[in-house]
CSV table of C-alpha atoms in Angstrom, one decimal:
chain,number,residue,atom,x,y,z
A,1,MET,CA,-62.7,81.0,-34.1
A,2,ALA,CA,-65.2,79.4,-36.2
A,3,LEU,CA,-65.5,79.4,-39.7
A,4,GLN,CA,-68.4,79.1,-41.4
A,5,SER,CA,-67.0,78.5,-44.5
A,6,LEU,CA,-65.4,74.8,-43.7
A,7,ASP,CA,-67.4,72.0,-42.4
A,8,ILE,CA,-66.1,70.3,-39.5
A,9,LYS,CA,-65.5,66.3,-39.0
A,10,ALA,CA,-64.8,66.2,-35.6
A,11,ARG,CA,-64.8,68.4,-32.6
A,12,SER,CA,-63.3,67.6,-29.3
A,13,ALA,CA,-65.3,66.5,-26.5
A,14,THR,CA,-68.3,65.7,-28.2
A,15,THR,CA,-70.7,63.4,-28.7
A,16,THR,CA,-73.1,64.0,-32.0
A,17,PRO,CA,-73.0,64.4,-35.0
A,18,SER,CA,-70.6,68.2,-36.8
A,19,PRO,CA,-71.7,70.0,-38.7
A,20,ASN,CA,-71.5,69.0,-42.0
A,21,VAL,CA,-73.4,69.2,-44.8
A,22,ARG,CA,-71.6,70.9,-47.0
A,23,ILE,CA,-70.6,68.9,-50.7
A,24,GLU,CA,-67.3,67.5,-49.4
A,25,GLY,CA,-64.7,70.2,-52.0
A,26,ALA,CA,-61.6,69.6,-52.7
A,27,GLY,CA,-61.0,67.2,-50.0
A,28,PRO,CA,-57.9,66.9,-47.7
A,29,VAL,CA,-55.0,69.5,-48.4
A,30,ALA,CA,-51.8,69.6,-47.0
A,31,LYS,CA,-48.7,71.5,-46.0
A,32,LEU,CA,-45.4,69.4,-47.8
A,33,ILE,CA,-42.2,71.1,-46.1
A,34,ASP,CA,-39.2,69.8,-48.3
A,35,ILE,CA,-36.0,69.8,-46.0
A,36,SER,CA,-33.9,69.2,-48.6
A,37,LYS,CA,-34.6,73.1,-49.8
A,38,CYS,CA,-34.2,74.7,-46.5
A,39,ILE,CA,-31.9,77.2,-46.6
A,40,GLY,CA,-32.7,78.2,-43.0
A,41,CYS,CA,-34.1,81.6,-43.6
A,42,LYS,CA,-37.2,81.8,-40.8
A,43,ALA,CA,-38.9,84.0,-43.2
A,44,CYS,CA,-42.2,81.2,-42.2
A,45,GLN,CA,-41.1,82.3,-39.0
A,46,VAL,CA,-42.2,86.7,-39.4
A,47,ALA,CA,-44.6,84.7,-42.0
A,48,CYS,CA,-46.7,83.3,-39.7
A,49,MET,CA,-46.0,86.2,-37.2
A,50,GLU,CA,-46.9,89.3,-39.4
A,51,TRP,CA,-50.0,87.5,-40.5
A,52,ASN,CA,-51.6,86.0,-37.0
A,53,ASP,CA,-50.5,88.8,-34.9
A,54,LEU,CA,-48.0,87.4,-32.5
A,55,ARG,CA,-44.8,89.1,-31.6
A,56,ASP,CA,-42.5,86.6,-29.3
A,57,GLU,CA,-39.8,88.4,-26.3
A,58,VAL,CA,-36.8,89.3,-28.5
A,59,GLY,CA,-34.0,86.3,-26.6
A,60,THR,CA,-31.2,85.5,-26.1
A,61,ASN,CA,-28.0,84.2,-28.7
A,62,VAL,CA,-27.1,81.0,-27.0
A,63,GLY,CA,-24.6,79.4,-29.7
A,64,VAL,CA,-27.1,77.9,-31.5
A,65,TYR,CA,-29.5,80.1,-35.1
A,66,ASP,CA,-33.0,78.4,-32.9
A,67,ASN,CA,-34.2,81.9,-32.7
A,68,PRO,CA,-36.8,81.4,-30.4
A,69,ARG,CA,-35.9,77.8,-29.0
A,70,ASP,CA,-38.8,76.9,-28.8
A,71,LEU,CA,-42.0,76.9,-29.5
A,72,THR,CA,-44.2,79.3,-27.5
A,73,ASP,CA,-47.8,81.2,-27.9
A,74,GLN,CA,-46.7,83.8,-29.4
A,75,SER,CA,-44.1,81.1,-32.5
A,76,TRP,CA,-45.9,78.5,-34.1
A,77,THR,CA,-43.7,78.6,-36.0
A,78,VAL,CA,-39.6,77.5,-35.4
A,79,MET,CA,-37.1,76.1,-37.4
A,80,ARG,CA,-34.9,73.3,-35.8
A,81,PHE,CA,-31.2,73.4,-36.7
A,82,SER,CA,-29.3,70.3,-36.3
A,83,GLU,CA,-25.8,69.2,-37.5
A,84,VAL,CA,-25.4,65.8,-38.0
A,85,GLU,CA,-22.5,63.9,-39.8
A,86,VAL,CA,-24.6,60.8,-41.5
A,87,GLU,CA,-21.5,59.6,-43.0
A,88,GLN,CA,-17.8,60.2,-41.5
A,89,GLY,CA,-16.4,63.7,-42.6
A,90,ARG,CA,-19.3,64.8,-44.1
A,91,LEU,CA,-21.4,67.6,-42.2
A,92,GLU,CA,-25.0,67.9,-42.6
A,93,TRP,CA,-26.8,71.3,-42.3
A,94,LEU,CA,-30.9,69.4,-41.4
A,95,ILE,CA,-33.1,72.4,-40.1
A,96,ARG,CA,-36.3,71.7,-40.4
A,97,LYS,CA,-39.6,73.5,-39.3
A,98,ASP,CA,-41.8,72.2,-36.7
A,99,GLY,CA,-45.1,73.2,-35.8
A,100,CYS,CA,-48.6,71.4,-35.8
A,101,MET,CA,-48.9,67.9,-37.7
A,102,HIS,CA,-52.5,68.9,-38.5
A,103,CYS,CA,-52.3,64.8,-37.5
A,104,ALA,CA,-55.2,63.3,-39.8
A,105,ASP,CA,-56.3,60.7,-35.8
A,106,PRO,CA,-55.1,64.3,-34.2
A,107,GLY,CA,-54.2,63.3,-30.4
A,108,CYS,CA,-54.9,66.9,-29.2
A,109,LEU,CA,-59.2,66.4,-30.2
A,110,LYS,CA,-58.9,63.4,-28.2
A,111,ALA,CA,-57.9,64.4,-25.0
A,112,CYS,CA,-59.0,68.4,-24.9
A,113,PRO,CA,-62.9,68.2,-21.8
A,114,SER,CA,-63.6,70.5,-24.4
A,115,PRO,CA,-66.7,71.3,-26.2
A,116,GLY,CA,-65.6,72.8,-28.8
A,117,ALA,CA,-62.5,73.7,-28.0
A,118,ILE,CA,-60.4,71.9,-30.2
A,119,VAL,CA,-62.3,71.7,-34.6
A,120,GLN,CA,-60.6,69.0,-37.3
A,121,TYR,CA,-62.0,71.1,-40.5
A,122,SER,CA,-63.0,68.7,-42.8
A,123,ASN,CA,-59.8,69.7,-45.0
A,124,GLY,CA,-57.6,67.8,-42.7
A,125,ILE,CA,-56.9,71.2,-40.8
A,126,VAL,CA,-56.1,71.0,-36.6
A,127,ASP,CA,-57.6,74.4,-35.3
A,128,PHE,CA,-58.1,74.6,-31.7
A,129,HIS,CA,-61.0,77.6,-31.2
A,130,GLU,CA,-59.9,79.2,-28.0
A,131,GLU,CA,-62.9,81.4,-27.3
A,132,ASN,CA,-63.3,77.4,-26.0
A,133,CYS,CA,-60.7,76.5,-24.6
A,134,ILE,CA,-59.9,76.1,-21.0
A,135,GLY,CA,-56.0,76.0,-19.8
A,136,CYS,CA,-56.3,72.8,-18.4
A,137,GLY,CA,-53.8,71.2,-20.6
A,138,TYR,CA,-54.6,68.5,-21.9
A,139,CYS,CA,-54.3,68.8,-25.0
A,140,ILE,CA,-50.2,68.9,-24.6
A,141,THR,CA,-51.1,65.4,-23.2
A,142,GLY,CA,-52.1,64.0,-26.3
A,143,CYS,CA,-50.4,65.4,-28.7
A,144,PRO,CA,-47.2,63.4,-29.6
A,145,PHE,CA,-45.6,66.1,-31.2
A,146,ASN,CA,-45.4,68.0,-28.2
A,147,ILE,CA,-47.2,71.5,-30.3
A,148,PRO,CA,-49.4,73.3,-28.0
A,149,ARG,CA,-48.6,75.4,-25.8
A,150,ILE,CA,-50.6,77.3,-22.8
A,151,SER,CA,-49.8,81.0,-23.4
A,152,LYS,CA,-48.9,82.4,-19.3
A,153,LYS,CA,-51.6,85.8,-20.6
A,154,ASP,CA,-55.2,84.2,-21.0
A,155,ASN,CA,-53.7,80.3,-20.1
A,156,LYS,CA,-55.5,78.9,-23.5
A,157,ALA,CA,-53.9,76.6,-25.5
A,158,TYR,CA,-52.1,78.2,-29.2
A,159,LYS,CA,-50.5,76.6,-32.3
A,160,CYS,CA,-50.2,76.6,-35.9
A,161,THR,CA,-53.4,77.3,-37.5
A,162,LEU,CA,-52.0,75.9,-40.7
A,163,CYS,CA,-53.7,79.5,-41.6
A,164,SER,CA,-57.1,77.9,-41.8
A,165,ASP,CA,-58.5,81.6,-42.3
A,166,ARG,CA,-56.4,81.6,-45.0
A,167,VAL,CA,-57.0,78.7,-46.7
A,168,GLY,CA,-61.4,78.7,-45.1
A,169,VAL,CA,-60.9,81.9,-48.6
A,170,GLY,CA,-59.6,80.2,-50.9
A,171,LEU,CA,-55.6,80.9,-50.3
A,172,GLU,CA,-52.2,79.9,-48.7
A,173,PRO,CA,-51.1,79.4,-45.8
A,174,ALA,CA,-48.7,82.6,-45.5
A,175,CYS,CA,-45.2,80.4,-44.1
A,176,VAL,CA,-45.9,78.6,-48.0
A,177,LYS,CA,-46.2,82.9,-49.9
A,178,THR,CA,-43.1,84.0,-48.0
A,179,CYS,CA,-41.4,80.7,-48.5
A,180,PRO,CA,-38.7,82.3,-50.6
A,181,THR,CA,-37.2,78.4,-52.6
A,182,GLY,CA,-40.3,76.9,-52.5
A,183,ALA,CA,-39.1,73.6,-49.3
A,184,ILE,CA,-43.3,74.4,-48.6
A,185,VAL,CA,-45.5,74.0,-51.1
A,186,PHE,CA,-49.2,74.0,-50.9
A,187,GLY,CA,-52.5,71.9,-52.0
A,188,SER,CA,-54.3,68.8,-52.0
A,189,LYS,CA,-52.7,66.3,-50.4
A,190,VAL,CA,-53.2,63.8,-53.0
A,191,ASP,CA,-51.4,66.5,-55.8
A,192,MET,CA,-48.1,67.6,-52.2
A,193,ILE,CA,-47.6,62.4,-52.3
A,194,HIS,CA,-47.1,62.6,-56.0
A,195,HIS,CA,-45.4,66.2,-56.1
A,196,ALA,CA,-42.9,64.7,-52.6
A,197,GLU,CA,-43.0,61.5,-55.5
A,198,GLY,CA,-40.8,63.9,-58.1
A,199,ARG,CA,-38.8,65.3,-54.5
A,200,ILE,CA,-38.3,62.2,-53.4
A,201,THR,CA,-36.3,59.9,-56.9
A,202,ASP,CA,-34.7,63.0,-57.7
A,203,LEU,CA,-33.2,63.1,-54.0
A,204,LYS,CA,-32.5,59.7,-55.1
A,205,GLU,CA,-30.1,60.0,-57.8
A,206,ARG,CA,-28.2,62.9,-56.3
A,207,GLY,CA,-27.3,59.6,-53.5
A,208,TYR,CA,-30.1,60.7,-50.8
A,209,SER,CA,-30.8,56.5,-51.4
A,210,ASN,CA,-32.8,57.2,-47.9
A,211,ALA,CA,-35.0,59.9,-49.2
A,212,ALA,CA,-39.1,59.1,-48.0
A,213,LEU,CA,-41.7,61.3,-46.6
A,214,TYR,CA,-42.8,61.8,-43.5
A,215,ASP,CA,-46.5,61.3,-42.9
A,216,PRO,CA,-47.2,58.4,-40.6
A,217,LYS,CA,-49.3,56.6,-39.5
A,218,GLY,CA,-49.2,56.1,-37.0
A,219,VAL,CA,-51.3,59.1,-36.6
A,220,GLY,CA,-53.2,58.0,-39.7
A,221,GLY,CA,-51.3,60.9,-41.3
A,222,THR,CA,-50.7,63.7,-41.3
A,223,HIS,CA,-51.7,67.7,-43.5
A,224,VAL,CA,-48.1,68.8,-42.8
A,225,MET,CA,-45.5,66.6,-44.8
A,226,TYR,CA,-42.4,65.6,-44.8
A,227,VAL,CA,-39.7,64.8,-47.6
A,228,LEU,CA,-36.5,63.8,-45.6
A,229,GLN,CA,-33.6,63.8,-47.0
A,230,HIS,CA,-32.4,61.0,-44.4
A,231,GLY,CA,-35.4,59.0,-44.5
A,232,ASP,CA,-34.9,55.8,-42.2
A,233,LYS,CA,-34.0,58.5,-39.5
A,234,PRO,CA,-36.1,61.0,-39.0
A,235,GLU,CA,-34.7,61.4,-35.1
A,236,LEU,CA,-32.0,62.8,-36.8
A,237,TYR,CA,-33.7,66.5,-37.7
A,238,ALA,CA,-34.3,67.3,-34.6
A,239,ASN,CA,-35.9,64.3,-32.7
A,240,LEU,CA,-38.7,63.7,-34.9
A,241,PRO,CA,-40.1,60.6,-34.0
A,242,LYS,CA,-40.0,57.7,-36.3
A,243,ASP,CA,-43.1,56.2,-35.6
A,244,PRO,CA,-45.9,59.2,-33.2
A,245,ASN,CA,-48.9,57.2,-32.1
A,246,ILE,CA,-51.1,59.0,-29.9
A,247,SER,CA,-49.8,57.4,-26.4
A,248,PRO,CA,-51.2,54.3,-24.7
A,249,LEU,CA,-51.5,56.3,-21.7
A,250,VAL,CA,-54.2,59.1,-23.6
A,251,SER,CA,-56.0,56.1,-25.9
A,252,LEU,CA,-57.0,54.2,-22.3
A,253,TRP,CA,-58.5,57.4,-20.3
A,254,LYS,CA,-59.3,58.8,-23.2
A,255,GLY,CA,-61.0,56.3,-25.0
A,256,VAL,CA,-62.8,52.9,-23.5
A,257,THR,CA,-62.4,54.3,-19.8
A,258,LYS,CA,-64.4,57.3,-20.4
A,259,PRO,CA,-67.4,55.7,-21.1
A,260,LEU,CA,-66.9,52.9,-19.1
A,261,MET,CA,-65.9,54.5,-15.1
A,262,SER,CA,-69.1,56.3,-15.8
A,263,LEU,CA,-71.1,53.8,-16.5
A,264,GLY,CA,-69.5,52.0,-13.5
A,265,LEU,CA,-70.3,55.3,-10.9
A,266,GLY,CA,-74.0,55.4,-12.5
A,267,LEU,CA,-74.6,51.6,-12.2
A,268,ALA,CA,-73.4,51.6,-8.4
A,269,VAL,CA,-76.5,54.1,-7.3
A,270,PHE,CA,-79.2,52.0,-9.7
A,271,ALA,CA,-77.3,49.2,-6.9
A,272,GLY,CA,-77.8,51.1,-3.8
A,273,PHE,CA,-80.9,52.4,-4.4
A,274,PHE,CA,-82.5,48.6,-5.5
A,275,HIS,CA,-81.0,47.1,-2.8
A,276,TYR,CA,-82.9,49.8,-1.0
A,277,VAL,CA,-86.2,49.0,-2.3
A,278,THR,CA,-86.1,44.9,-2.0
A,279,ALA,CA,-83.7,44.1,1.0
A,280,GLY,CA,-85.1,47.2,2.5
A,281,PRO,CA,-82.9,49.7,5.5
A,282,LYS,CA,-81.1,48.0,8.5
A,283,GLU,CA,-83.3,49.2,11.3
A,284,VAL,CA,-83.4,48.7,14.7
A,285,GLU,CA,-85.8,47.4,16.6
A,286,GLU,CA,-86.3,49.4,19.7
A,287,GLU,CA,-84.3,52.5,18.1
A,288,GLU,CA,-88.1,53.7,17.3
A,289,LYS,CA,-89.0,53.0,21.8
A,290,THR,CA,-86.1,54.6,22.8
A,291,ASP,CA,-86.9,57.6,20.2
B,1,MET,CA,-81.5,52.9,28.5
B,2,SER,CA,-82.6,55.2,26.0
B,3,LYS,CA,-80.0,57.4,27.1
B,4,PRO,CA,-78.3,58.4,23.7
B,5,ILE,CA,-73.8,57.4,23.3
B,6,GLN,CA,-71.9,60.2,22.0
B,7,ARG,CA,-69.7,58.5,18.9
B,8,TYR,CA,-68.7,61.7,16.7
B,9,THR,CA,-67.6,64.8,19.1
B,10,ALA,CA,-68.3,68.4,16.7
B,11,ARG,CA,-64.9,68.9,15.7
B,12,GLU,CA,-65.4,65.3,14.1
B,13,ARG,CA,-67.8,66.3,12.7
B,14,SER,CA,-67.5,69.4,11.2
B,15,ASN,CA,-64.2,67.7,9.8
B,16,HIS,CA,-66.4,65.3,8.0
B,17,TRP,CA,-68.3,67.6,7.1
B,18,ILE,CA,-65.0,69.4,5.7
B,19,VAL,CA,-64.4,66.9,4.2
B,20,ALA,CA,-67.5,65.6,2.3
B,21,ILE,CA,-68.6,69.3,0.9
B,22,ALA,CA,-65.0,69.4,-0.8
B,23,PHE,CA,-65.2,65.6,-1.9
B,24,VAL,CA,-69.1,67.0,-3.5
B,25,LEU,CA,-67.9,70.2,-4.7
B,26,ALA,CA,-64.1,68.0,-6.0
B,27,GLY,CA,-66.0,65.0,-7.9
B,28,LEU,CA,-69.3,67.6,-9.6
B,29,SER,CA,-65.7,69.7,-11.1
B,30,GLY,CA,-63.0,66.4,-12.2
B,31,LEU,CA,-66.7,64.4,-14.1
B,32,ALA,CA,-67.0,67.7,-15.2
B,33,LEU,CA,-63.6,67.1,-16.9
B,34,PHE,CA,-63.4,63.8,-16.8
B,35,HIS,CA,-66.9,63.3,-20.1
B,36,PRO,CA,-68.6,64.9,-22.5
B,37,ALA,CA,-71.5,63.6,-20.6
B,38,PHE,CA,-70.7,66.0,-17.5
B,39,PHE,CA,-69.8,69.6,-18.6
B,40,PHE,CA,-72.0,71.0,-17.9
B,41,LEU,CA,-72.0,71.0,-14.6
B,42,THR,CA,-68.9,73.6,-15.2
B,43,ASN,CA,-71.9,75.5,-15.1
B,44,LEU,CA,-72.2,75.2,-11.5
B,45,PHE,CA,-68.3,76.8,-10.9
B,46,GLY,CA,-68.9,79.7,-13.8
B,47,GLY,CA,-67.5,77.9,-16.4
B,48,GLY,CA,-65.0,75.6,-18.2
B,49,PRO,CA,-62.0,78.5,-17.0
B,50,TRP,CA,-63.5,78.7,-13.3
B,51,THR,CA,-63.9,75.0,-13.6
B,52,ARG,CA,-60.0,74.4,-14.3
B,53,ILE,CA,-58.9,77.2,-11.3
B,54,LEU,CA,-61.1,76.1,-9.0
B,55,HIS,CA,-61.4,72.2,-9.0
B,56,PRO,CA,-57.3,71.8,-8.1
B,57,PHE,CA,-57.7,74.5,-5.0
B,58,ILE,CA,-60.6,72.5,-3.9
B,59,GLY,CA,-58.7,69.1,-4.0
B,60,VAL,CA,-56.0,70.7,-1.8
B,61,VAL,CA,-59.0,71.3,0.8
B,62,MET,CA,-60.2,68.1,0.3
B,63,PHE,CA,-56.4,66.7,0.7
B,64,LEU,CA,-55.2,68.9,3.7
B,65,PHE,CA,-59.3,68.1,5.6
B,66,PHE,CA,-58.7,64.7,4.9
B,67,MET,CA,-55.5,64.1,6.9
B,68,ALA,CA,-56.4,65.3,9.8
B,69,MET,CA,-59.6,63.2,10.2
B,70,ALA,CA,-57.6,60.0,9.0
B,71,ALA,CA,-55.5,60.6,11.6
B,72,ARG,CA,-58.0,61.1,14.0
B,73,PHE,CA,-59.8,58.0,12.9
B,74,TRP,CA,-56.1,55.6,12.2
B,75,ARG,CA,-56.0,53.4,15.3
B,76,LEU,CA,-59.2,52.3,15.3
B,77,ASN,CA,-59.2,50.6,11.5
B,78,HIS,CA,-56.7,48.4,12.0
B,79,PHE,CA,-58.2,45.2,11.5
B,80,THR,CA,-58.9,42.1,13.8
B,81,ALA,CA,-59.9,38.9,13.6
B,82,ALA,CA,-64.3,39.4,14.7
B,83,ASP,CA,-63.5,42.6,11.4
B,84,ARG,CA,-62.3,39.0,9.2
B,85,GLN,CA,-65.6,36.7,10.7
B,86,TRP,CA,-67.6,39.9,9.6
B,87,MET,CA,-66.3,40.2,6.2
B,88,ALA,CA,-66.8,36.4,6.0
B,89,ARG,CA,-69.9,37.0,6.0
B,90,ILE,CA,-70.9,40.1,4.3
B,91,GLY,CA,-73.9,38.1,2.0
B,92,ASP,CA,-75.6,37.9,5.6
B,93,VAL,CA,-75.2,42.0,6.0
B,94,ILE,CA,-76.0,42.6,2.6
B,95,ARG,CA,-78.8,41.3,3.2
B,96,ASN,CA,-80.4,42.0,6.4
B,97,ARG,CA,-80.1,39.0,8.5
B,98,ASP,CA,-77.9,40.6,11.4
B,99,ARG,CA,-77.7,38.0,13.7
B,100,GLY,CA,-75.3,35.6,16.0
B,101,LEU,CA,-73.1,38.3,13.4
B,102,PRO,CA,-69.5,38.4,15.5
B,103,GLU,CA,-69.2,41.6,17.9
B,104,ILE,CA,-67.2,44.2,16.5
B,105,GLY,CA,-66.0,48.0,18.0
B,106,LYS,CA,-66.4,51.0,16.3
B,107,TYR,CA,-66.2,50.3,12.6
B,108,ASN,CA,-66.0,47.4,11.4
B,109,ALA,CA,-65.1,45.7,8.9
B,110,GLY,CA,-66.7,47.5,5.2
B,111,GLN,CA,-65.9,51.0,7.3
B,112,LYS,CA,-62.3,50.4,7.1
B,113,TYR,CA,-62.4,48.8,4.0
B,114,LEU,CA,-63.7,52.3,3.5
B,115,PHE,CA,-61.2,54.2,5.0
B,116,TRP,CA,-58.0,52.2,3.2
B,117,THR,CA,-58.7,53.2,0.0
B,118,MET,CA,-59.4,56.7,1.2
B,119,VAL,CA,-56.3,56.5,2.1
B,120,VAL,CA,-54.0,55.7,-0.3
B,121,SER,CA,-56.5,57.0,-3.1
B,122,ILE,CA,-56.3,60.9,-1.7
B,123,PRO,CA,-52.9,60.9,-1.6
B,124,LEU,CA,-53.0,59.9,-5.1
B,125,LEU,CA,-55.0,62.1,-6.1
B,126,LEU,CA,-53.3,64.9,-4.7
B,127,LEU,CA,-49.8,64.0,-5.7
B,128,SER,CA,-51.1,63.1,-9.6
B,129,GLY,CA,-53.1,66.4,-9.3
B,130,ILE,CA,-50.1,68.6,-8.6
B,131,VAL,CA,-48.6,66.6,-11.7
B,132,VAL,CA,-50.7,67.9,-14.3
B,133,TRP,CA,-52.2,71.5,-12.4
B,134,GLN,CA,-52.2,73.9,-14.8
B,135,PRO,CA,-50.1,77.1,-15.2
B,136,TRP,CA,-48.6,76.8,-12.6
B,137,PHE,CA,-47.1,73.4,-11.8
B,138,ALA,CA,-47.9,71.6,-15.6
B,139,PRO,CA,-44.8,72.8,-17.5
B,140,TYR,CA,-42.5,71.8,-15.3
B,141,PHE,CA,-42.6,68.5,-15.8
B,142,PRO,CA,-42.2,66.2,-18.9
B,143,ILE,CA,-45.5,64.9,-21.0
B,144,TRP,CA,-44.6,61.5,-20.2
B,145,LEU,CA,-45.9,61.6,-16.4
B,146,LEU,CA,-48.6,63.7,-17.4
B,147,ARG,CA,-49.6,61.3,-19.4
B,148,ILE,CA,-49.3,58.8,-16.2
B,149,ALA,CA,-50.6,61.6,-13.9
B,150,VAL,CA,-53.5,62.2,-15.4
B,151,VAL,CA,-53.9,58.3,-16.0
B,152,VAL,CA,-53.6,58.0,-12.1
B,153,HIS,CA,-56.0,60.9,-11.1
B,154,ALA,CA,-58.7,59.1,-13.1
B,155,LEU,CA,-58.8,56.0,-12.7
B,156,ALA,CA,-57.8,57.0,-7.9
B,157,ALA,CA,-61.1,59.4,-8.2
B,158,TRP,CA,-63.2,56.9,-9.4
B,159,ILE,CA,-62.3,54.3,-6.2
B,160,MET,CA,-62.7,57.0,-4.4
B,161,ILE,CA,-66.2,58.1,-5.8
B,162,LEU,CA,-67.6,54.4,-5.5
B,163,GLY,CA,-66.2,54.2,-2.8
B,164,ILE,CA,-68.3,56.7,-1.6
B,165,ILE,CA,-71.6,56.2,-3.4
B,166,VAL,CA,-70.7,52.8,-0.9
B,167,HIS,CA,-69.9,54.6,1.8
B,168,VAL,CA,-73.3,57.4,1.8
B,169,TYR,CA,-75.8,54.9,0.7
B,170,ALA,CA,-74.4,53.1,3.4
B,171,ALA,CA,-75.6,56.0,6.2
B,172,ILE,CA,-79.4,56.2,4.8
B,173,TRP,CA,-79.4,52.0,4.5
B,174,VAL,CA,-78.6,51.6,8.1
B,175,LYS,CA,-81.3,53.7,10.3
B,176,GLY,CA,-80.3,55.8,12.7
B,177,SER,CA,-76.1,55.9,11.2
B,178,VAL,CA,-77.2,59.7,9.9
B,179,ARG,CA,-77.5,60.8,13.3
B,180,ALA,CA,-73.7,59.6,14.2
B,181,MET,CA,-72.1,62.6,11.3
B,182,THR,CA,-75.2,64.6,12.9
B,183,ARG,CA,-75.8,65.6,16.2
B,184,GLY,CA,-73.1,64.1,16.8
B,185,THR,CA,-74.7,60.3,19.1
B,186,VAL,CA,-76.5,57.6,18.1
B,187,SER,CA,-79.5,55.8,19.9
B,188,GLU,CA,-78.6,52.3,22.8
B,189,ALA,CA,-80.2,50.1,20.6
B,190,TRP,CA,-78.3,50.8,17.8
B,191,ALA,CA,-74.9,50.9,19.4
B,192,LYS,CA,-75.8,47.6,20.9
B,193,HIS,CA,-77.1,45.7,17.2
B,194,HIS,CA,-74.2,47.1,15.5
B,195,HIS,CA,-71.7,48.1,16.8
B,196,ARG,CA,-71.1,45.2,20.3
B,197,ALA,CA,-67.6,45.6,21.1
B,198,TRP,CA,-67.6,49.5,21.0
B,199,TYR,CA,-70.6,50.0,23.2
B,200,ARG,CA,-69.6,46.9,26.1
B,201,GLU,CA,-66.6,49.7,26.3
B,202,MET,CA,-68.7,53.0,26.3
B,203,THR,CA,-71.4,51.7,28.4
B,204,GLY,CA,-69.2,49.4,31.1
B,205,LYS,CA,-72.2,46.7,30.2
């Protein structure tokens, strides 16, 4: 649902300016997830369910800690557990809190055909407004992180809102509030980058020489960022993409071809009309006599 | 002399118009989801979700009836030497300088090109459409395939709509053609002028 207290920077399938008169407030926000501090307790999953009134099905144990196995319309965030040996004989348990990355250049919003079903607030949060969602699934094709899920209950797309309803009234997201180790922090994007730099220095001192901030430039940066111990190998973290981009196919489809092809159809109709009024119809002379 | 010549049977006409109606409905509902400028067309179908629900079913109807129609007209759409000569003079055809055009059969080269364009694009629309069909089939396909399918679907639809714009205009432009598909007959003069080889076949003259 639209939040009157937040300005809108971009709106799906809309070619005119979005409501944007308020003076820029605190600027872009960001959530920083420090994977080196995560203990995999899933309190953030619970907090997300609590705040958003979501209850996923109780599944079955399939031999790994991941539960639920994947994001769903009821699970907007899930812990993904990866057991890796970056160095021979040294097991590491990398636990990544997966969910919407809130891209600065959101592929879902670009692909969405329904006006106002996806909005990007001026603070950077990308939100789905389900009352405008038509259930086409185009957002799934647009997303470089495989995040949106269509509900079987109402055929609408759902994902993490970054608790836009909480942020809009000056609160931090529910997952941030509940995290017992301080692995998830929230604030202005500038502050979060600064905070991450401190963490990365610390990690480097402790031997993680490739520790880095994950704020991928291919999608214009994100408003959910990770501190990765192995910043050179994001794929280790349950296949976090190294260089995520909006697929060139989606850019082709919802980029230049969309207006050009529409124009082409219009031109074809005009060409026909002007051919008729210049060259004229093709008539057979005897036809009048025969009728 | 003035006896009209049968060009399409009632069954052929019905088949054509089912495809045509399905095309218009699928085209309008598809354009609605293609560019925001056309989104208002969703109102014709009861809103955005209804447009998304109905579009693929309309498409399947169009595909099935088109395949039936294609089977009827398949043999008549093979290209001949006369078609190539006719095509070489397409500029004259467009400028209504029809004198000395080669004698052609039931369909001219332009009609045949349209036929084969549809034969290629409609099955492509069906296949790519199934891949992105929510909520029934799309969840079973990988995302990379969905991305290919949306582009194929948009391109095939665009080519098809352009083809149909030309098709409809040609029917308006060439006087005496529309009644072939509405009443089933054309005048002798029309047949003789536009499709002389077919005219000879039909009348023995």
